[in-house]
mmCIF file of C-alpha atoms in Angstrom:
data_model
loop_
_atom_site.group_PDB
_atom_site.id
_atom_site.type_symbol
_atom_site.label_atom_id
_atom_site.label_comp_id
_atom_site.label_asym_id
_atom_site.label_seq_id
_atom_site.Cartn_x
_atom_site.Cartn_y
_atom_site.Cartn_z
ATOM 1 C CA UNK Y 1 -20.533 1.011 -11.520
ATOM 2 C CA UNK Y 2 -18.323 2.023 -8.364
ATOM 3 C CA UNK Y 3 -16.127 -1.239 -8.068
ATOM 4 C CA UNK Y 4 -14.610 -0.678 -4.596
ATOM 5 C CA UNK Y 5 -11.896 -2.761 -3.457
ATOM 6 C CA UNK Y 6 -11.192 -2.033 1.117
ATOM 7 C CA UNK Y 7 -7.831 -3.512 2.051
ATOM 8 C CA UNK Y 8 -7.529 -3.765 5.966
ATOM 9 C CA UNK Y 9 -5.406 -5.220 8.737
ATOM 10 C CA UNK Y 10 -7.046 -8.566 9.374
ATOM 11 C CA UNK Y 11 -8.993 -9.435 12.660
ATOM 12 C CA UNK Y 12 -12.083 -7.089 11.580
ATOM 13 C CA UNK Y 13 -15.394 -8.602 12.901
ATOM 14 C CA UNK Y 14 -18.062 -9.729 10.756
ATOM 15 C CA UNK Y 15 -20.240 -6.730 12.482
ATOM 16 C CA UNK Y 16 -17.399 -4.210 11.625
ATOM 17 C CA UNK Y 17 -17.445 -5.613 7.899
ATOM 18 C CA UNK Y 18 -20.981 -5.561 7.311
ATOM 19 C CA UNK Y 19 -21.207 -1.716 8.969
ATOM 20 C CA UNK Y 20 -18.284 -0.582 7.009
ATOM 21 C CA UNK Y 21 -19.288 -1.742 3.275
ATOM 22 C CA UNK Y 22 -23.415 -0.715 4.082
ATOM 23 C CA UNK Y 23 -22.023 2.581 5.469
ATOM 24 C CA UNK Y 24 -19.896 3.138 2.414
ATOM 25 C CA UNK Y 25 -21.991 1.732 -0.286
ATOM 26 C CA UNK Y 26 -24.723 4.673 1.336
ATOM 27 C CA UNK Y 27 -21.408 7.203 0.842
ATOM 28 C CA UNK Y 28 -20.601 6.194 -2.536
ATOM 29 C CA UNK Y 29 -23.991 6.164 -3.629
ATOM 30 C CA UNK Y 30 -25.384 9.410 -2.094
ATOM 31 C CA UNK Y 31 -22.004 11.530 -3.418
ATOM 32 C CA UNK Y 32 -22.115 10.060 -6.854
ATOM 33 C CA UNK Y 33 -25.591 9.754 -7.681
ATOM 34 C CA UNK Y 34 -25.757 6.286 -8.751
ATOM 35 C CA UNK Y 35 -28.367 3.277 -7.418
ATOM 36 C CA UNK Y 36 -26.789 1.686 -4.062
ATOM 37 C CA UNK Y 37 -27.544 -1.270 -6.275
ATOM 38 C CA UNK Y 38 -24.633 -0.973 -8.444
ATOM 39 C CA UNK Y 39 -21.802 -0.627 -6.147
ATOM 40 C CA UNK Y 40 -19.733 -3.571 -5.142
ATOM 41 C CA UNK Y 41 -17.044 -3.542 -2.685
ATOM 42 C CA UNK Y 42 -14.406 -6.476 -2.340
ATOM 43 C CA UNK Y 43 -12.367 -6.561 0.996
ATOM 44 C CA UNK Y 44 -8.793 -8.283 1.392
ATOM 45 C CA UNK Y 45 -7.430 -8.387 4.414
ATOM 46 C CA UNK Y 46 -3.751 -8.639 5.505
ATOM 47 C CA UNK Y 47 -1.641 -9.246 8.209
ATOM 48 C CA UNK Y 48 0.721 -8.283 10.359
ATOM 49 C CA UNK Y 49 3.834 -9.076 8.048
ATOM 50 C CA UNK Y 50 1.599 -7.941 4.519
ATOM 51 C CA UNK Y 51 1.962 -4.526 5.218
ATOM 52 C CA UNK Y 52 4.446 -1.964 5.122
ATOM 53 C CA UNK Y 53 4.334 1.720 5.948
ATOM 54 C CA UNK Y 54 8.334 3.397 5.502
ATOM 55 C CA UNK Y 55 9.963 0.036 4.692
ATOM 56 C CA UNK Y 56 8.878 -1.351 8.359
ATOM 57 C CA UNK Y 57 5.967 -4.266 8.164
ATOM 58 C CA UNK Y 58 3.091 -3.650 11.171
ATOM 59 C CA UNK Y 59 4.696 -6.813 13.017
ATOM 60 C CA UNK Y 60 8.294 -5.298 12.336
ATOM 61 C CA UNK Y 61 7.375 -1.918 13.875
ATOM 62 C CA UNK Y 62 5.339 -3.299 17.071
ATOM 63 C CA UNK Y 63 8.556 -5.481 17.761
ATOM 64 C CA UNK Y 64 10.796 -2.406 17.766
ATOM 65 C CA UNK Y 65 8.869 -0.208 19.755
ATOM 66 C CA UNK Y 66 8.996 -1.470 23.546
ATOM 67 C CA UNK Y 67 5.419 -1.379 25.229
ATOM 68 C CA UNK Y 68 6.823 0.515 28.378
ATOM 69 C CA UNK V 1 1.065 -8.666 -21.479
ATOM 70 C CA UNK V 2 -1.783 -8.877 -20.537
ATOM 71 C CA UNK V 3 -1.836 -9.032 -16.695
ATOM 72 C CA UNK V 4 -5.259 -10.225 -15.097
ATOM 73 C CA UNK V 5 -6.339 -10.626 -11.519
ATOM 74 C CA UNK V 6 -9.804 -12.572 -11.078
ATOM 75 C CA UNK V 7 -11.824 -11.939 -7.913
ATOM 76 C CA UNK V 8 -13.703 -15.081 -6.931
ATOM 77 C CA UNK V 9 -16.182 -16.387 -4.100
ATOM 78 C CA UNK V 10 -14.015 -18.950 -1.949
ATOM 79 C CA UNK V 11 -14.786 -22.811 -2.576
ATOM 80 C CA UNK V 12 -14.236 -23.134 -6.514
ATOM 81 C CA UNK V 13 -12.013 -26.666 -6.793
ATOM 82 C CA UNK V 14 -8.860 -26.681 -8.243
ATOM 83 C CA UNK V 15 -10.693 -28.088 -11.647
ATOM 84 C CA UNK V 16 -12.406 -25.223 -11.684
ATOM 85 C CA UNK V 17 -9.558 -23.143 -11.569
ATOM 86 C CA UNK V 18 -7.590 -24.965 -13.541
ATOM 87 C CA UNK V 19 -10.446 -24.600 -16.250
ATOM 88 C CA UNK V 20 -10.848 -21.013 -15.577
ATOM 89 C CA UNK V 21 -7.437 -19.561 -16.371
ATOM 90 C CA UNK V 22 -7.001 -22.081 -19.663
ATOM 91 C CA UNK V 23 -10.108 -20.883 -21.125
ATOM 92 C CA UNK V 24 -9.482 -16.790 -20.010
ATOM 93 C CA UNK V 25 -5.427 -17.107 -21.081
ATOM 94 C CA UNK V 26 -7.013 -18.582 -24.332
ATOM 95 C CA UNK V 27 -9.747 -15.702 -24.987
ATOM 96 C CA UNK V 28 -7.677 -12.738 -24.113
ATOM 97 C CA UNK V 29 -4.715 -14.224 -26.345
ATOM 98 C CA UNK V 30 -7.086 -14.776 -29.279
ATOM 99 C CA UNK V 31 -8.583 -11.618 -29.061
ATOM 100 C CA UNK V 32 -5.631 -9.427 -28.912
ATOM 101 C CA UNK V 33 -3.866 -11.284 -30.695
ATOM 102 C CA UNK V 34 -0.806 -12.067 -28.846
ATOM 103 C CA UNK V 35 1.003 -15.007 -27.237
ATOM 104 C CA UNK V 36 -0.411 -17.335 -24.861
ATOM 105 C CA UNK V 37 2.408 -17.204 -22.993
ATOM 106 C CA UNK V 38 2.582 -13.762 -21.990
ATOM 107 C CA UNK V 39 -1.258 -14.099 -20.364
ATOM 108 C CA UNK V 40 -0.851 -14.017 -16.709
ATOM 109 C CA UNK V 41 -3.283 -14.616 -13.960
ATOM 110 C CA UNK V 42 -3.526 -13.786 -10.844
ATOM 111 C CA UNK V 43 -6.229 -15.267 -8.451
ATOM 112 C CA UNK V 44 -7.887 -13.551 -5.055
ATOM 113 C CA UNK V 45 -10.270 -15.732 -3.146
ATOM 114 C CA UNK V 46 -12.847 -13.341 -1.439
ATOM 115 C CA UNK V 47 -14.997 -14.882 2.054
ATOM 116 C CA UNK V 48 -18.783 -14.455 1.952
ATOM 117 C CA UNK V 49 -18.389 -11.451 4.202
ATOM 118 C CA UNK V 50 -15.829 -9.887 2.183
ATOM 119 C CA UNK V 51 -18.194 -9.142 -0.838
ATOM 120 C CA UNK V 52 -20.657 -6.714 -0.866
ATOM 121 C CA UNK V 53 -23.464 -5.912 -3.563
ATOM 122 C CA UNK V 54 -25.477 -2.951 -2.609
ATOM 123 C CA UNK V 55 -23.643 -2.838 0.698
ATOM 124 C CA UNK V 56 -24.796 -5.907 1.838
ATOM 125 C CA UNK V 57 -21.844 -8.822 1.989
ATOM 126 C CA UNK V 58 -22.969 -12.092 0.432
ATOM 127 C CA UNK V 59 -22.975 -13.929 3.916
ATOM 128 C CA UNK V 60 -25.275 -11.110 5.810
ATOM 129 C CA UNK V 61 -27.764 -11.439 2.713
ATOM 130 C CA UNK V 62 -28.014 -15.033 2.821
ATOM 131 C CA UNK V 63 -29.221 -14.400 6.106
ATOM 132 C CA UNK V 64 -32.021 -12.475 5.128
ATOM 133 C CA UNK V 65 -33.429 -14.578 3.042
ATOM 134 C CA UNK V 66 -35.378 -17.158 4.151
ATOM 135 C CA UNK V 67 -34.604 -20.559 2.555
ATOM 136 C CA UNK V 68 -38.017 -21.565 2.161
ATOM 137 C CA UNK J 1 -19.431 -12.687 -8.986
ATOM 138 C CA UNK J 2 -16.157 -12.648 -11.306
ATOM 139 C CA UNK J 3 -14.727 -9.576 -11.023
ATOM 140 C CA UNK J 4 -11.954 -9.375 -13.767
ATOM 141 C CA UNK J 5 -9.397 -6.579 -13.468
ATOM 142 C CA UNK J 6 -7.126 -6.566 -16.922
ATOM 143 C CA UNK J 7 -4.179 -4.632 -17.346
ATOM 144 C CA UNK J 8 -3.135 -3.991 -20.720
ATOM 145 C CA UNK J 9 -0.713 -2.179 -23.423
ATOM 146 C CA UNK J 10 -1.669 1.308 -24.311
ATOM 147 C CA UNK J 11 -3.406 0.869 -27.910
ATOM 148 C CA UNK J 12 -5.717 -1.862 -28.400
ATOM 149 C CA UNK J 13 -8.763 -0.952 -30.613
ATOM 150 C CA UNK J 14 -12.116 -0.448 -29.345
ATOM 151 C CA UNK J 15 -13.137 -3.415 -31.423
ATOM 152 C CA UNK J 16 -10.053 -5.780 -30.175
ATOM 153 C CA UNK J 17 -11.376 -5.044 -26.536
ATOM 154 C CA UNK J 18 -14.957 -5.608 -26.914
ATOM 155 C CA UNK J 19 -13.837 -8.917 -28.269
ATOM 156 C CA UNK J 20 -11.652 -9.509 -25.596
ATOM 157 C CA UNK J 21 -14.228 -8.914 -23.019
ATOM 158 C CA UNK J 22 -16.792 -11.055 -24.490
ATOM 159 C CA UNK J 23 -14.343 -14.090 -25.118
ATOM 160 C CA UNK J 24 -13.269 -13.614 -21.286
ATOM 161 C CA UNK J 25 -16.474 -13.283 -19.579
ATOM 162 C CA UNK J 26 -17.863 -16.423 -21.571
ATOM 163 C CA UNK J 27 -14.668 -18.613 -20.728
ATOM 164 C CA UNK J 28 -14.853 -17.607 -17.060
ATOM 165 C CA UNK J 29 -18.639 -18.058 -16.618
ATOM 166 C CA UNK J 30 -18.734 -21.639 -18.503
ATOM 167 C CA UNK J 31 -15.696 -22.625 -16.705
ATOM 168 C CA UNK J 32 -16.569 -21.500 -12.943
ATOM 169 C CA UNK J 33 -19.846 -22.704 -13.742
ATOM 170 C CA UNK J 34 -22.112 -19.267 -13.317
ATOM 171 C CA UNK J 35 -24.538 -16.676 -15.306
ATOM 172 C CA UNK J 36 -22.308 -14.387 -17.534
ATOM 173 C CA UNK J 37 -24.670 -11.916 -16.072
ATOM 174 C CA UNK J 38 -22.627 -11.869 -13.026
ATOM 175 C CA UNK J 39 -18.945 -11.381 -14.428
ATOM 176 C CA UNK J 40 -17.341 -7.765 -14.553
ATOM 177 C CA UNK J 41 -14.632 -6.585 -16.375
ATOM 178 C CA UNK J 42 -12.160 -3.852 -15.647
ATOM 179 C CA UNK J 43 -9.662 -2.713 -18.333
ATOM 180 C CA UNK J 44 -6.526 -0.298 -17.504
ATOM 181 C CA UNK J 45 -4.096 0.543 -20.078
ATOM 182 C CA UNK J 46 -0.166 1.271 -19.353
ATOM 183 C CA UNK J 47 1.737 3.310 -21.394
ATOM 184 C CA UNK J 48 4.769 2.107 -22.315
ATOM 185 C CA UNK J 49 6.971 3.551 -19.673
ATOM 186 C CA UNK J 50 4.289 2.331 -16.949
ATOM 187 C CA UNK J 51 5.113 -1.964 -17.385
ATOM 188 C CA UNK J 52 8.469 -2.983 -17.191
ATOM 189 C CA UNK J 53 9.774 -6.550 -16.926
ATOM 190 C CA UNK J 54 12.978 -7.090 -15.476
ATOM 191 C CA UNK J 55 13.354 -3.635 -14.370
ATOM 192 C CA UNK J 56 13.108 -2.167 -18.143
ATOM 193 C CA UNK J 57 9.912 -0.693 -19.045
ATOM 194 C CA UNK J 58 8.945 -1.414 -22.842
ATOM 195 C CA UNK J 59 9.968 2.586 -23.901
ATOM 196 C CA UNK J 60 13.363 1.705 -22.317
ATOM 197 C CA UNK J 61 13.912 -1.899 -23.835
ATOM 198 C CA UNK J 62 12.561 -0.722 -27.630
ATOM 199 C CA UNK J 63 15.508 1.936 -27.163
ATOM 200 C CA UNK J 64 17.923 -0.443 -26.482
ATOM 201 C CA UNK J 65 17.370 -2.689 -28.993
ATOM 202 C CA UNK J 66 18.523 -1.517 -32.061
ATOM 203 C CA UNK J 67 15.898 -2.473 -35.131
ATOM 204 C CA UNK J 68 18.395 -3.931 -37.440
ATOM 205 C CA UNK X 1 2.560 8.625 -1.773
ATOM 206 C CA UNK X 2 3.836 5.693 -4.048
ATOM 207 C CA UNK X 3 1.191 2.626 -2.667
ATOM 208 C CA UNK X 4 2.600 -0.478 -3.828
ATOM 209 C CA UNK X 5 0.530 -3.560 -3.919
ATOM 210 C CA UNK X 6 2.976 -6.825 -4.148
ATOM 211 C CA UNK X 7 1.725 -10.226 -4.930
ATOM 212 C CA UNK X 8 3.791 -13.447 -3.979
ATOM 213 C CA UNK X 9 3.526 -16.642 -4.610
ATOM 214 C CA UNK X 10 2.737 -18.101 -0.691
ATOM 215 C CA UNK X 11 5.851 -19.193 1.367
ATOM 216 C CA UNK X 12 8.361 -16.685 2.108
ATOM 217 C CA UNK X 13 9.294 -15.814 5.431
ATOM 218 C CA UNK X 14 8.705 -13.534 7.518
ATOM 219 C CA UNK X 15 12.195 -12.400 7.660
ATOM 220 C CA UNK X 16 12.178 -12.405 3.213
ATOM 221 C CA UNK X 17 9.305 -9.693 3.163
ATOM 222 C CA UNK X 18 10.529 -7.958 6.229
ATOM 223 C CA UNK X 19 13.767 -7.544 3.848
ATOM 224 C CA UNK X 20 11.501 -7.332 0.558
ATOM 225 C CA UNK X 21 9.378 -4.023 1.920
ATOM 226 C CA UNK X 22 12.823 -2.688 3.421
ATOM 227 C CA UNK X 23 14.353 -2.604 0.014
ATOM 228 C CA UNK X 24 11.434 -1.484 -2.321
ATOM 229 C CA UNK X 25 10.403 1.305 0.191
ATOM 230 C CA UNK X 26 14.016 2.748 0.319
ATOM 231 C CA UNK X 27 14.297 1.753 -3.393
ATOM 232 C CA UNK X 28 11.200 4.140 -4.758
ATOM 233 C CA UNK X 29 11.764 6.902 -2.095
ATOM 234 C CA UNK X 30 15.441 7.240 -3.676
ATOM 235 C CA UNK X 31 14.569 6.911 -7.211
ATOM 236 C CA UNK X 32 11.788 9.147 -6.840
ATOM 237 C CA UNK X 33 12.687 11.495 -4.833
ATOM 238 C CA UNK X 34 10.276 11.590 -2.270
ATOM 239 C CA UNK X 35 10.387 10.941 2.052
ATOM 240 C CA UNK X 36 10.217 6.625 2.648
ATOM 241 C CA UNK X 37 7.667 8.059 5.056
ATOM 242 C CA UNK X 38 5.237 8.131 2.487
ATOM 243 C CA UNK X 39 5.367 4.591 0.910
ATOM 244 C CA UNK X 40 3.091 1.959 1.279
ATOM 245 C CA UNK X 41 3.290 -1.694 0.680
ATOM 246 C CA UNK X 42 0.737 -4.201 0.536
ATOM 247 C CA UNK X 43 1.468 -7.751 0.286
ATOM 248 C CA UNK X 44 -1.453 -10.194 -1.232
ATOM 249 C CA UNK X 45 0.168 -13.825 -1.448
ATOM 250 C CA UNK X 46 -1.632 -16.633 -4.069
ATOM 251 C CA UNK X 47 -1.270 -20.208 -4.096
ATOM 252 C CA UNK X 48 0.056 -22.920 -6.542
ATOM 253 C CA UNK X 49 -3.650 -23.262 -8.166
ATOM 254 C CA UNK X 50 -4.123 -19.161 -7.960
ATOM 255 C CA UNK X 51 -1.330 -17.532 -10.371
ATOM 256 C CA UNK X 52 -0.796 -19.010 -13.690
ATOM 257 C CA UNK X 53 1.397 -17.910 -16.957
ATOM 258 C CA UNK X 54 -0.208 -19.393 -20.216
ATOM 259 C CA UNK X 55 -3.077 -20.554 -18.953
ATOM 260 C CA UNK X 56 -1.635 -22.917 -16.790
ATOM 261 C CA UNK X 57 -1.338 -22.499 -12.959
ATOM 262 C CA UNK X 58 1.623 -23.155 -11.063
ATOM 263 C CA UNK X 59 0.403 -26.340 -9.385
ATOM 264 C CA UNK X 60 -0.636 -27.838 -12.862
ATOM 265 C CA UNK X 61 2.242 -26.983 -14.252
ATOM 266 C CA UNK X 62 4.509 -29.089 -11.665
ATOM 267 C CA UNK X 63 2.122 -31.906 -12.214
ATOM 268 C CA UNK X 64 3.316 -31.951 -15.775
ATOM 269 C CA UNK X 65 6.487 -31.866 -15.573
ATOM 270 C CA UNK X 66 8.107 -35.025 -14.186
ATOM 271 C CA UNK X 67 10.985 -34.375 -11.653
ATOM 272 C CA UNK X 68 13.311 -36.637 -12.837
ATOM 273 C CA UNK S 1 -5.320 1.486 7.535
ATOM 274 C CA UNK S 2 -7.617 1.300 5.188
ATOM 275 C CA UNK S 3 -6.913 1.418 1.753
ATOM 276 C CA UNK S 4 -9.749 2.089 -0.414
ATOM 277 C CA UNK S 5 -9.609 1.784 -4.698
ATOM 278 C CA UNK S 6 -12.438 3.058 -6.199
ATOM 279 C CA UNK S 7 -12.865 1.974 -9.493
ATOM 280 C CA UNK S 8 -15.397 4.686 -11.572
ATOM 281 C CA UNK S 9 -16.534 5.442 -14.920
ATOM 282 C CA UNK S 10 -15.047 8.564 -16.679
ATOM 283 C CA UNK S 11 -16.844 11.722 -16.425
ATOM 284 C CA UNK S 12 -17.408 12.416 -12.626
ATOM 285 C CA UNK S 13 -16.760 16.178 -11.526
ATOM 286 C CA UNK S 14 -14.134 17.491 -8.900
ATOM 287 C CA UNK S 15 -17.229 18.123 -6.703
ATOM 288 C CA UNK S 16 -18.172 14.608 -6.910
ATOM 289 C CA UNK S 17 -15.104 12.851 -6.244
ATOM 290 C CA UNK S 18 -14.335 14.891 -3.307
ATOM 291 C CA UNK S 19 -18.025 14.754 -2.062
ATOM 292 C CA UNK S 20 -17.056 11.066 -2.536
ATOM 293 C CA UNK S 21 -13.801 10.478 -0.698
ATOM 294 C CA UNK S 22 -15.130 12.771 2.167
ATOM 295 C CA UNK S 23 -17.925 10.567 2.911
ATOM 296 C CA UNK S 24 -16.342 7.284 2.099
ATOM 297 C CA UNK S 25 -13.555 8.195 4.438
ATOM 298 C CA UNK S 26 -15.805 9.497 7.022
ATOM 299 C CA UNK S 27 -18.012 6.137 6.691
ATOM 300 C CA UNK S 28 -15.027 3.509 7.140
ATOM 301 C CA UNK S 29 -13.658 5.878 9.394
ATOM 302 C CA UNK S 30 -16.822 5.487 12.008
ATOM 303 C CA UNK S 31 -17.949 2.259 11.050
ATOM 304 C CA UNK S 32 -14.307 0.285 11.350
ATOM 305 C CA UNK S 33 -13.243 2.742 14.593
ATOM 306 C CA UNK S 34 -9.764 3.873 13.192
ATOM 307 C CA UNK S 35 -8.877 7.814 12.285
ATOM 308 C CA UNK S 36 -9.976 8.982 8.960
ATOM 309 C CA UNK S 37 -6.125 9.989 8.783
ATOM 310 C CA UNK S 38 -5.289 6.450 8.173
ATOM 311 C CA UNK S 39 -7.791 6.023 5.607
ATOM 312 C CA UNK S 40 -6.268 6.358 1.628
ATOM 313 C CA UNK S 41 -8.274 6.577 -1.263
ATOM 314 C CA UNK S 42 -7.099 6.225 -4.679
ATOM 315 C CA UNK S 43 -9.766 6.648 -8.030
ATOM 316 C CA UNK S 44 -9.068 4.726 -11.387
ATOM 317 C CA UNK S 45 -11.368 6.048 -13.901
ATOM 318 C CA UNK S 46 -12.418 3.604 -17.082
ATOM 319 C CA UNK S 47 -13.282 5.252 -20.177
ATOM 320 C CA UNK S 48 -16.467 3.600 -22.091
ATOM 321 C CA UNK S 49 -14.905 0.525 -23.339
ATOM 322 C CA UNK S 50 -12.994 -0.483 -20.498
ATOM 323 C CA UNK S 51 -15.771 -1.452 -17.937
ATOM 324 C CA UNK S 52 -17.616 -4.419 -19.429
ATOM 325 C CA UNK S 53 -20.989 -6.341 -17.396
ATOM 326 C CA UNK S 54 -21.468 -9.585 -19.166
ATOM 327 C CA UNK S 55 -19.157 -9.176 -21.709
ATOM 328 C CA UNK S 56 -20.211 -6.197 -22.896
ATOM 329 C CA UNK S 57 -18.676 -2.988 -22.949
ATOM 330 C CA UNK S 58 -20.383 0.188 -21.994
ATOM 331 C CA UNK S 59 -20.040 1.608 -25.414
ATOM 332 C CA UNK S 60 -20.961 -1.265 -26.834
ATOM 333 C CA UNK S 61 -24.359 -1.578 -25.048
ATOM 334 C CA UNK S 62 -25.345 1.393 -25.493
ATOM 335 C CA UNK S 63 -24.671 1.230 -29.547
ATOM 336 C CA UNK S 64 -27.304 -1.860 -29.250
ATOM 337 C CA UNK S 65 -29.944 -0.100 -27.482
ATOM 338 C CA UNK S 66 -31.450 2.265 -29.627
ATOM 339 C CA UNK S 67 -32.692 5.369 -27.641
ATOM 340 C CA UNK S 68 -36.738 5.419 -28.773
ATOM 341 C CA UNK I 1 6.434 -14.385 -9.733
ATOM 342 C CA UNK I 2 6.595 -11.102 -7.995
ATOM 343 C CA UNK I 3 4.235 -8.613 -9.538
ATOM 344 C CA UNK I 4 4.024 -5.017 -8.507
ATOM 345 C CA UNK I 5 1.816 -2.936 -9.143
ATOM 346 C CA UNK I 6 2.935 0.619 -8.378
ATOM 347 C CA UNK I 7 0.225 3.782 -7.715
ATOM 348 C CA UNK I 8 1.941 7.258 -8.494
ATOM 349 C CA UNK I 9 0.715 10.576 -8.676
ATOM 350 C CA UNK I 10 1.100 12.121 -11.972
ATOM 351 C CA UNK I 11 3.852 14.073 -13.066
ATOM 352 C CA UNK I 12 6.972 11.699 -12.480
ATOM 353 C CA UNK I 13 9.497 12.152 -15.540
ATOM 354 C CA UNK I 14 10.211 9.043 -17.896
ATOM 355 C CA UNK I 15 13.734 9.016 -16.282
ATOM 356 C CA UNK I 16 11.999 8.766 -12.651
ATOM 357 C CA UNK I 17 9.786 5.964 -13.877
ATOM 358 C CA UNK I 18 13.225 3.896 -15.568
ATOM 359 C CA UNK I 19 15.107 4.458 -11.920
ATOM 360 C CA UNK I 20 12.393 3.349 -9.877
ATOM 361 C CA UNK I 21 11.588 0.205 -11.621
ATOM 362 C CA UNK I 22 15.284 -0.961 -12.032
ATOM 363 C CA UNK I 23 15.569 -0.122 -8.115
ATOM 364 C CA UNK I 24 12.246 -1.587 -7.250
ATOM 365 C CA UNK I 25 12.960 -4.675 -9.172
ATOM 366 C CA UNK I 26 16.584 -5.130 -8.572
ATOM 367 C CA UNK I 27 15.637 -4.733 -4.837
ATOM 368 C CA UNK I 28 12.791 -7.355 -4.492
ATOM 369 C CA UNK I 29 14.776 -9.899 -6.647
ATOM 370 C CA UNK I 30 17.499 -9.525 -4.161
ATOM 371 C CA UNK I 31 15.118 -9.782 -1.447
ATOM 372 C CA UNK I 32 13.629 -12.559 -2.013
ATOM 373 C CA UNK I 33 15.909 -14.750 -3.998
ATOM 374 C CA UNK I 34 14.494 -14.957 -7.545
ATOM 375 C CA UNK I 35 15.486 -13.741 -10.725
ATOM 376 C CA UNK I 36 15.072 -10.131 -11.961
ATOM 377 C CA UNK I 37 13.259 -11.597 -15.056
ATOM 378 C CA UNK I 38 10.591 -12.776 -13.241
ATOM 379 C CA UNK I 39 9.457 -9.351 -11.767
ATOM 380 C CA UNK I 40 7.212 -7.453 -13.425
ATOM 381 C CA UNK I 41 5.800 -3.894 -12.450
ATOM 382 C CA UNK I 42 3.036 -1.928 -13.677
ATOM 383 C CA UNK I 43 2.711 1.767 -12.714
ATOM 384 C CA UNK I 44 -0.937 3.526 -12.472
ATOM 385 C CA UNK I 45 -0.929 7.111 -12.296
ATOM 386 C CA UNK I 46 -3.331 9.304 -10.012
ATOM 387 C CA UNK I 47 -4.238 12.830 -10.890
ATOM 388 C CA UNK I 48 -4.620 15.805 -8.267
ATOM 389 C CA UNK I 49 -8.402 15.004 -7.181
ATOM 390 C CA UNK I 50 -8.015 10.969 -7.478
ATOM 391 C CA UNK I 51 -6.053 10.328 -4.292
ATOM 392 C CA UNK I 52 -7.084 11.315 -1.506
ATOM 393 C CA UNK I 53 -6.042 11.251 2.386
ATOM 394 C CA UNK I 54 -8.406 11.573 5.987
ATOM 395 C CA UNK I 55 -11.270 12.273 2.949
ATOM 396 C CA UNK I 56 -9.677 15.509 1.277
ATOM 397 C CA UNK I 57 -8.157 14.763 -2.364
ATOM 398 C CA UNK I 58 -4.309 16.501 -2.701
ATOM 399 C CA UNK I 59 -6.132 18.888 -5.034
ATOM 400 C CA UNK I 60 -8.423 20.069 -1.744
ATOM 401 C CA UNK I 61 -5.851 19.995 -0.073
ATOM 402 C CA UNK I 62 -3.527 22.947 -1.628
ATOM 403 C CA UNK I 63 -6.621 24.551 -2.315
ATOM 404 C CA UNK I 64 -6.842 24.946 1.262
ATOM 405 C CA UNK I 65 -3.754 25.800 2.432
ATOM 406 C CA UNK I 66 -3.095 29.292 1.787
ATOM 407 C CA UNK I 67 0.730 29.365 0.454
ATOM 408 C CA UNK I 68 1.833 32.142 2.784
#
């Protein structure tokens, strides 16, 4: 059944989705032993302010650090 | 408590919706036998490139096939 | 494609849950309007110091409720 | 490597989950003993039709209920 | 920073999940050009009667097919 | 509404778990200006091989780090 739910930074292209969920169906597949057939993948994407590594959003952190 | 996110195609109307979560809050509340009220749903819309079946996302399959 | 993810109470019966799943996946498919075929259905179970509400997970708020 | 996944009804600021992934980061590195370093926080926001308690969703339920 | 649940049924081997994570993260790695550091990958398993296709349960399909 | 959902590796004690959902909950209330009632948490725990990070599960990990 591999369910697989991909969260990423929006502003992927539709050519990086389509290579990332065929390249990782193939993965998932191949490792577990199940039919490529029976793997979904659901992708939500967020942005800049939707997430948070050490209490700092992505736009938080690129605002504090000065692009010298 | 039962606590449910749903993980839809983009483009159902509100109707729909609306529909939707009455007749799941009233399923999973008669079935394990506990309060409506504590049924929550969550919704997440999902693009035609952000769903994948056999590592192929709904929008670059479409393409595929031919509409004869 | 419903993909359902339900989060539940530790303890449900085999039987309450295969009820629940079949009352769900027929409300969502007649209600959104597709083949029951397509819907999915993901159960996880929390133990009772894994859901909290207000900051109190159920083990904590049973304890502090005296059962007069 | 607590990963916390937050969902929010659409509409807060920038500056109210800026504050909101501050807090919870430092909040579950403190209480659970590990480096803020580590945490992750993913925001998913829903709208009025896409989160509903009872089997109503939000936007339904202000519908019903006259503001008088 | 790809964030990757992978939702499986019970019963996979250490071999297999790390066989899995190492090619998953290796394929959204390449495919989405970010570091395989960034990538995270957590694994829910769901015993028999928690993964339901068309509103039946694992365990309960397989009570209805009798093995000839 | 805010609902959390909170991935842990196994092994936190049931006084951990109480701390870091009063915190967690106390500190998004604040944050965003609604009451603690409203905020609900679940926590899913993550044994040794079912997290993994840059494709190596934490179990692989120690495994290959000689403890010198």
């Amino acid at each position: 059944m591999p369910i697989i739910e991909m969260h990423l930074m929006t502003g992927r292209t539709v050519e990086q989705k389509r290579r990332a969920v065929a390249a990782i169906a193939e993965a998932a597949a191949t490792a577990l032993g199940v039919s490529k057939d029976t793997v979904r993948i659901l992708i939500t994407e967020h942005g800049l302010e939707d997430f948070a590594v050490a209490g700092v959003t992505v736009g938080g952190r690129s605002e504090k650090k000065p692009q010298t």
